[in-house]
PDB file of C-alpha atoms in Angstrom:
ATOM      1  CA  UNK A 988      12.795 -54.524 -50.323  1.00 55.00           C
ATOM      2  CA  UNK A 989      12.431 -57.602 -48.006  1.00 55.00           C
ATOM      3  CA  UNK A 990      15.065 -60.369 -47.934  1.00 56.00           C
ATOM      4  CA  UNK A 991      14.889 -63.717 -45.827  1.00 52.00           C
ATOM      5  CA  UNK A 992      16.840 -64.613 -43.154  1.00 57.00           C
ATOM      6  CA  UNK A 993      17.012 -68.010 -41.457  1.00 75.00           C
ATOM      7  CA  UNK A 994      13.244 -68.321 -40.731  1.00 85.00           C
ATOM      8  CA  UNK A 995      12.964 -64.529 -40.691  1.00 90.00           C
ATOM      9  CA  UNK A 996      12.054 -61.584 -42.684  1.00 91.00           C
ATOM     10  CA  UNK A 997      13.710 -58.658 -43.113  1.00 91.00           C
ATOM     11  CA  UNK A 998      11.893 -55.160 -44.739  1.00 92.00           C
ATOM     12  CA  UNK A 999      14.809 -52.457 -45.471  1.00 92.00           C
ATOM     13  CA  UNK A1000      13.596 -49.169 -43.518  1.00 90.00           C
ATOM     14  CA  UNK A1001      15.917 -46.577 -43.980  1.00 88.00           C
ATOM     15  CA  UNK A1002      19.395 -45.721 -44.052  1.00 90.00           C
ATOM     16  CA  UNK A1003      19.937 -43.693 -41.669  1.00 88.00           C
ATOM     17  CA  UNK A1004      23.016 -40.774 -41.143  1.00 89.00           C
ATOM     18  CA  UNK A1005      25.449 -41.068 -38.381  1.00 91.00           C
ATOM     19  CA  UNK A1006      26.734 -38.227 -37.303  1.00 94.00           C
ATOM     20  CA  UNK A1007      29.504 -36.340 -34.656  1.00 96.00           C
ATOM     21  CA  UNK A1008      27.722 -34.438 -32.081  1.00 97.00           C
ATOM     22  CA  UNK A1009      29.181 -32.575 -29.521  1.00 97.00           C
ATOM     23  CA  UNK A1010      28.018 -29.648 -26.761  1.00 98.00           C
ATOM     24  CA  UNK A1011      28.095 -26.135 -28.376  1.00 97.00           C
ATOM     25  CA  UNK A1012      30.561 -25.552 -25.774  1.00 96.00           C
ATOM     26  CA  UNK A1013      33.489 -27.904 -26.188  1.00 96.00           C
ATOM     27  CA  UNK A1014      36.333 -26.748 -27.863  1.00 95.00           C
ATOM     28  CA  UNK A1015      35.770 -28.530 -31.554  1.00 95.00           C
ATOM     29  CA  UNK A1016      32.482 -26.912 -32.049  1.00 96.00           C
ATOM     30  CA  UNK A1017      34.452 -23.687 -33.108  1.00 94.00           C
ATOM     31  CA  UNK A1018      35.775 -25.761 -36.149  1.00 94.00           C
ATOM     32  CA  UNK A1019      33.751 -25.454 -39.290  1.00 94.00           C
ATOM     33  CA  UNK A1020      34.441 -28.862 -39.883  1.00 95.00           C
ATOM     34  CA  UNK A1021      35.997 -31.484 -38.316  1.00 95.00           C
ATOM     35  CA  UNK A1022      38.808 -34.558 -39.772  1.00 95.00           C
ATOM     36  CA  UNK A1023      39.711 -37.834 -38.002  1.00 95.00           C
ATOM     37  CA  UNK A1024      42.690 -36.254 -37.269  1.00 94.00           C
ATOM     38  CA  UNK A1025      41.299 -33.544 -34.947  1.00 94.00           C
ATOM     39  CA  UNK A1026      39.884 -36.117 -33.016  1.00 95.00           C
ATOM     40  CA  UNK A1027      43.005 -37.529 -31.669  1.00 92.00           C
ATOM     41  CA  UNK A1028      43.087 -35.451 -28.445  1.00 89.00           C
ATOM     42  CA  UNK A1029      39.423 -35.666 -27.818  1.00 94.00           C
ATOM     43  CA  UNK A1030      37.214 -37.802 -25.757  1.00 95.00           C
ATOM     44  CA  UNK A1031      35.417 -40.079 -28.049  1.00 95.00           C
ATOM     45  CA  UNK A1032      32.131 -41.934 -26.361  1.00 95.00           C
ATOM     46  CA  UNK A1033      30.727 -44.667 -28.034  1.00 90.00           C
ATOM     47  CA  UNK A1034      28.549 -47.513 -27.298  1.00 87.00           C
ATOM     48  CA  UNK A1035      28.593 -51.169 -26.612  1.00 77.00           C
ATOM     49  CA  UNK A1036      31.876 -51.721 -29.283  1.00 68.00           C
ATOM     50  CA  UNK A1037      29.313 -55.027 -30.226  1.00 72.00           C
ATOM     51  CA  UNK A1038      26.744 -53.076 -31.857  1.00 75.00           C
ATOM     52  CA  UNK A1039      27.403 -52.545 -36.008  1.00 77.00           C
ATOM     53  CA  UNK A1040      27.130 -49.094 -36.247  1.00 81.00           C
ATOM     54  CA  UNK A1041      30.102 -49.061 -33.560  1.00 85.00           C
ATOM     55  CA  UNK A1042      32.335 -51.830 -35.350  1.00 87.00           C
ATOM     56  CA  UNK A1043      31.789 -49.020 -38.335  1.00 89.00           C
ATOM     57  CA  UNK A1044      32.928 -45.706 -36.998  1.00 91.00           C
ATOM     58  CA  UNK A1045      35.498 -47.533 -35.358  1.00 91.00           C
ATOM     59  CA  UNK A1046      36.663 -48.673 -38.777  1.00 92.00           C
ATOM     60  CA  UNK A1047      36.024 -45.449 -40.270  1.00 94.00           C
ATOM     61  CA  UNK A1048      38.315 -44.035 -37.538  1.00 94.00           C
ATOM     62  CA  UNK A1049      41.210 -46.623 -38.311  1.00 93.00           C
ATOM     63  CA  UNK A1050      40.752 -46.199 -42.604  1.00 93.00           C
ATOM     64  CA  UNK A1051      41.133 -42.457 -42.089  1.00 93.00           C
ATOM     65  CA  UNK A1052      44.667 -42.795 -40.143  1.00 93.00           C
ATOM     66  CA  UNK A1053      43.547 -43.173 -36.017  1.00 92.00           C
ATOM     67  CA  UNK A1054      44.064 -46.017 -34.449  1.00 86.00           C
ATOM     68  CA  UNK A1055      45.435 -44.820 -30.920  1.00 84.00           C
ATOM     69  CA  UNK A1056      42.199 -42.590 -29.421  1.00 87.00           C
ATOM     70  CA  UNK A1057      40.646 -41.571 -26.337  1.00 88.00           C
ATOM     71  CA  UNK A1058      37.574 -43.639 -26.258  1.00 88.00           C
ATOM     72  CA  UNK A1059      35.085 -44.571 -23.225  1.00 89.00           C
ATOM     73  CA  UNK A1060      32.853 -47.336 -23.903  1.00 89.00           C
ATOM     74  CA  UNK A1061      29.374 -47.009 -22.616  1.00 88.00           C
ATOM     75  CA  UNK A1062      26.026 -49.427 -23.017  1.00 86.00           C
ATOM     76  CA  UNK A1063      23.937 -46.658 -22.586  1.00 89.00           C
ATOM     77  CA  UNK A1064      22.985 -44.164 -25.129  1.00 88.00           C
ATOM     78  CA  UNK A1065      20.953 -41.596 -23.033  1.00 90.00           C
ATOM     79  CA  UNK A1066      24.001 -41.692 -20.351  1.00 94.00           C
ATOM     80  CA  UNK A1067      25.625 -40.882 -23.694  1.00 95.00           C
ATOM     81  CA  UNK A1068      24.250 -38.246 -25.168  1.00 95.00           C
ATOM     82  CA  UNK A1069      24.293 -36.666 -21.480  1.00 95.00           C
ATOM     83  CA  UNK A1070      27.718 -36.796 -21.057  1.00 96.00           C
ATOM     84  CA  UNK A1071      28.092 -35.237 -24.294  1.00 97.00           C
ATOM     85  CA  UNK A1072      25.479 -32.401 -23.495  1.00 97.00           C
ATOM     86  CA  UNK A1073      28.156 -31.582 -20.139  1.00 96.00           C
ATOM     87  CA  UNK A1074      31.179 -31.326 -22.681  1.00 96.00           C
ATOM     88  CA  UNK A1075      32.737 -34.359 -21.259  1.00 96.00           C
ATOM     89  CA  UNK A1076      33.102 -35.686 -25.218  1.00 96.00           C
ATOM     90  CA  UNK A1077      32.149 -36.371 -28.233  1.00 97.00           C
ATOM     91  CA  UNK A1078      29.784 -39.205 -30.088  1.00 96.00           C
ATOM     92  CA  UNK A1079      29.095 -40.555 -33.055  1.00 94.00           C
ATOM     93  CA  UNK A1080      25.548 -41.329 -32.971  1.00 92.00           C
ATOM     94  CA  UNK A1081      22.666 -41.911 -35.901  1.00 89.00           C
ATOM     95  CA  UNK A1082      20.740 -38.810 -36.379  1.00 89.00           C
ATOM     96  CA  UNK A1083      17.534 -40.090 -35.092  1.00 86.00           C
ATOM     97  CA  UNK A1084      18.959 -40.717 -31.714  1.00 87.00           C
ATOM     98  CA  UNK A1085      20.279 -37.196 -31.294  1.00 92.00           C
ATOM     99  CA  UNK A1086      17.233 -35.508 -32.764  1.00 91.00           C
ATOM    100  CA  UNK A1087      15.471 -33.875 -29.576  1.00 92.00           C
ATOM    101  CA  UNK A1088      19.007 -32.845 -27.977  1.00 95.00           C
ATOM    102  CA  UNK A1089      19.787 -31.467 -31.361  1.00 96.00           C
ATOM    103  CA  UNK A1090      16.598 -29.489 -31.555  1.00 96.00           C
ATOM    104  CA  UNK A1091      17.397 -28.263 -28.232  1.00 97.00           C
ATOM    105  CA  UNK A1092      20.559 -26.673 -28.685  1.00 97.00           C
ATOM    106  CA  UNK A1093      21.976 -29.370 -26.446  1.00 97.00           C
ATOM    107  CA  UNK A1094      23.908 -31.078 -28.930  1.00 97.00           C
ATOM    108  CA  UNK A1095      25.647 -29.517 -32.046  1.00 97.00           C
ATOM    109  CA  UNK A1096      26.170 -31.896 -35.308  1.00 97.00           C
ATOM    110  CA  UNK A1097      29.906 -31.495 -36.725  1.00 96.00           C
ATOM    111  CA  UNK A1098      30.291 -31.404 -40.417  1.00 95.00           C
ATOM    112  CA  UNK A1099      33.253 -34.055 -41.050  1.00 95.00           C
ATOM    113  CA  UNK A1100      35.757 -33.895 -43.692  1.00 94.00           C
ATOM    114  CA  UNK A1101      35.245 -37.595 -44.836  1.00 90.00           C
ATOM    115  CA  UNK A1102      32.832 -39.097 -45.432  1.00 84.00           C
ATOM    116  CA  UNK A1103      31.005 -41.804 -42.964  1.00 88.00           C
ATOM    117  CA  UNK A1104      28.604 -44.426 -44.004  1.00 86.00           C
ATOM    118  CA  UNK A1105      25.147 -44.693 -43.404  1.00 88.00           C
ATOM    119  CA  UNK A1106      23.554 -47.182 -41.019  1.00 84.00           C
ATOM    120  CA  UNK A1107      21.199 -49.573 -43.042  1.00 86.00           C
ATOM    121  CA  UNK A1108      17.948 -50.842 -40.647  1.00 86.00           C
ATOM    122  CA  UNK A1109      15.820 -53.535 -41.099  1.00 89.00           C
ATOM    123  CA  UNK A1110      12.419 -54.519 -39.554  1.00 91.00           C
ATOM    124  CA  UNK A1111      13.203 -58.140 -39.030  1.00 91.00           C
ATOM    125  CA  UNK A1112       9.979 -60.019 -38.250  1.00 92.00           C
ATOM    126  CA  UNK A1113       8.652 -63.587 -37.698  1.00 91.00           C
ATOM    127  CA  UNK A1114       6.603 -64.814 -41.209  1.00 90.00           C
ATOM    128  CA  UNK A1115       3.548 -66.106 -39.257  1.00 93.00           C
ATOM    129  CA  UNK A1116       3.041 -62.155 -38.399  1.00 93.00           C
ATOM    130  CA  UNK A1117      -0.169 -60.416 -38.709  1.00 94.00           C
ATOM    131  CA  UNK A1118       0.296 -58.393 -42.295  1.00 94.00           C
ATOM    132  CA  UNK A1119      -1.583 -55.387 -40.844  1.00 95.00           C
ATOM    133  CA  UNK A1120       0.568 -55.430 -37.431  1.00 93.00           C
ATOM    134  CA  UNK A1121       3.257 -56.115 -39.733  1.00 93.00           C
ATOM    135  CA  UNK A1122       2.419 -53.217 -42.462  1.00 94.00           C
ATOM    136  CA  UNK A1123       1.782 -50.377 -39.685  1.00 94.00           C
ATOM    137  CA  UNK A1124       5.201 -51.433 -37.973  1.00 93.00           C
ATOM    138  CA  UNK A1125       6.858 -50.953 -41.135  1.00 93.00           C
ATOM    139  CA  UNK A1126       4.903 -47.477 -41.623  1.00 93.00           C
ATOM    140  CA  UNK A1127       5.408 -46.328 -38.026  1.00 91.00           C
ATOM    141  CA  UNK A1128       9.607 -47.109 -38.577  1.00 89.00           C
ATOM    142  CA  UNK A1129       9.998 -45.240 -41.584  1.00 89.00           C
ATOM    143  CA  UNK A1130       7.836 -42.405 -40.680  1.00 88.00           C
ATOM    144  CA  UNK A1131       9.887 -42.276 -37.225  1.00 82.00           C
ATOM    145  CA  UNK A1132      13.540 -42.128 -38.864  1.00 80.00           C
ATOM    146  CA  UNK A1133      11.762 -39.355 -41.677  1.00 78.00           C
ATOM    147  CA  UNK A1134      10.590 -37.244 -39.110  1.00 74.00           C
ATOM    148  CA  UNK A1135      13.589 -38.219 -36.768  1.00 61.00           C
ATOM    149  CA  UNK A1136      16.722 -37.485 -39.662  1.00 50.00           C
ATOM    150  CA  UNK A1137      14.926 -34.738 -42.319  1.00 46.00           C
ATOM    151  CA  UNK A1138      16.989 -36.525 -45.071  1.00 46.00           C
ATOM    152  CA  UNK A1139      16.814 -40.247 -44.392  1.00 41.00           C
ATOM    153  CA  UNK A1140      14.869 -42.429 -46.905  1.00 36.00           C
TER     154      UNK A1140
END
């Protein structure tokens, strides 16, 4: 569906998984699944805490009992994912992102015990834009994150 927002529009793409990835090597990858509690003692690597899918696992974290963690905060998401690929922690990223390391055998994606949300996106777009720029956009997005996640749409 599209909804306005001050003097822009917004089409709903997907909702896309996030996930906990981790190298096929560190420790937690033995676990068949993983809780918010087994995370205490581990590295956690997120990005810029300003971002909304951050301000949400970081909630999740806190509903689901930890507060006190070992986090580094990084702006990057490829230095990311690569310091996940050498073991040096874990992430929570959206499916999409971790894809081609995940298809690689580079990354491993942890089943969790509860539950996190998805991550709605939006194509938000000026109204004077071209509808058939504006419709291929739309269909390039949503056939990226369907490709990219296997279940999103």
């Amino acid at each position: 569906g599209s909804e306005q927002l001050t003097g822009l529009n917004a089409v709903h793409i997907v909702d896309e998984r996030n996930i906990l990835v981790c190298s096929p090597n560190h420790p937690i990858a033995r676990r068949p699944k993983v809780s918010v509690a087994d995370l205490k003692q581990v590295r956690i690597i997120i990005y810029d805490r300003d971002y909304v899918s951050t301000r949400m696992i970081e909630r999740y974290l806190q509903t689901n009992g930890l507060t006190d963690y070992k986090k580094v905060e990084i702006d990057n998401l490829s230095w990311i994912q690569q310091m996940v690929v050498k073991g040096m922690g874990v992430a929570f990223l959206q499916k999409a992102q971790a894809r081609k390391e995940l298809d690689a055998g580079n990354l491993v994606e942890m089943p969790l015990e509860e539950q996190l949300r998805k991550t709605r996106i939006f194509f938000i777009y000026q109204p004077n834009l071209d509808e058939g720029i504006r419709d291929t956009l739309i269909e390039t997005a949503r056939a990226v994150f369907r490709s990219g996640s296997g279940d999103a749409g």
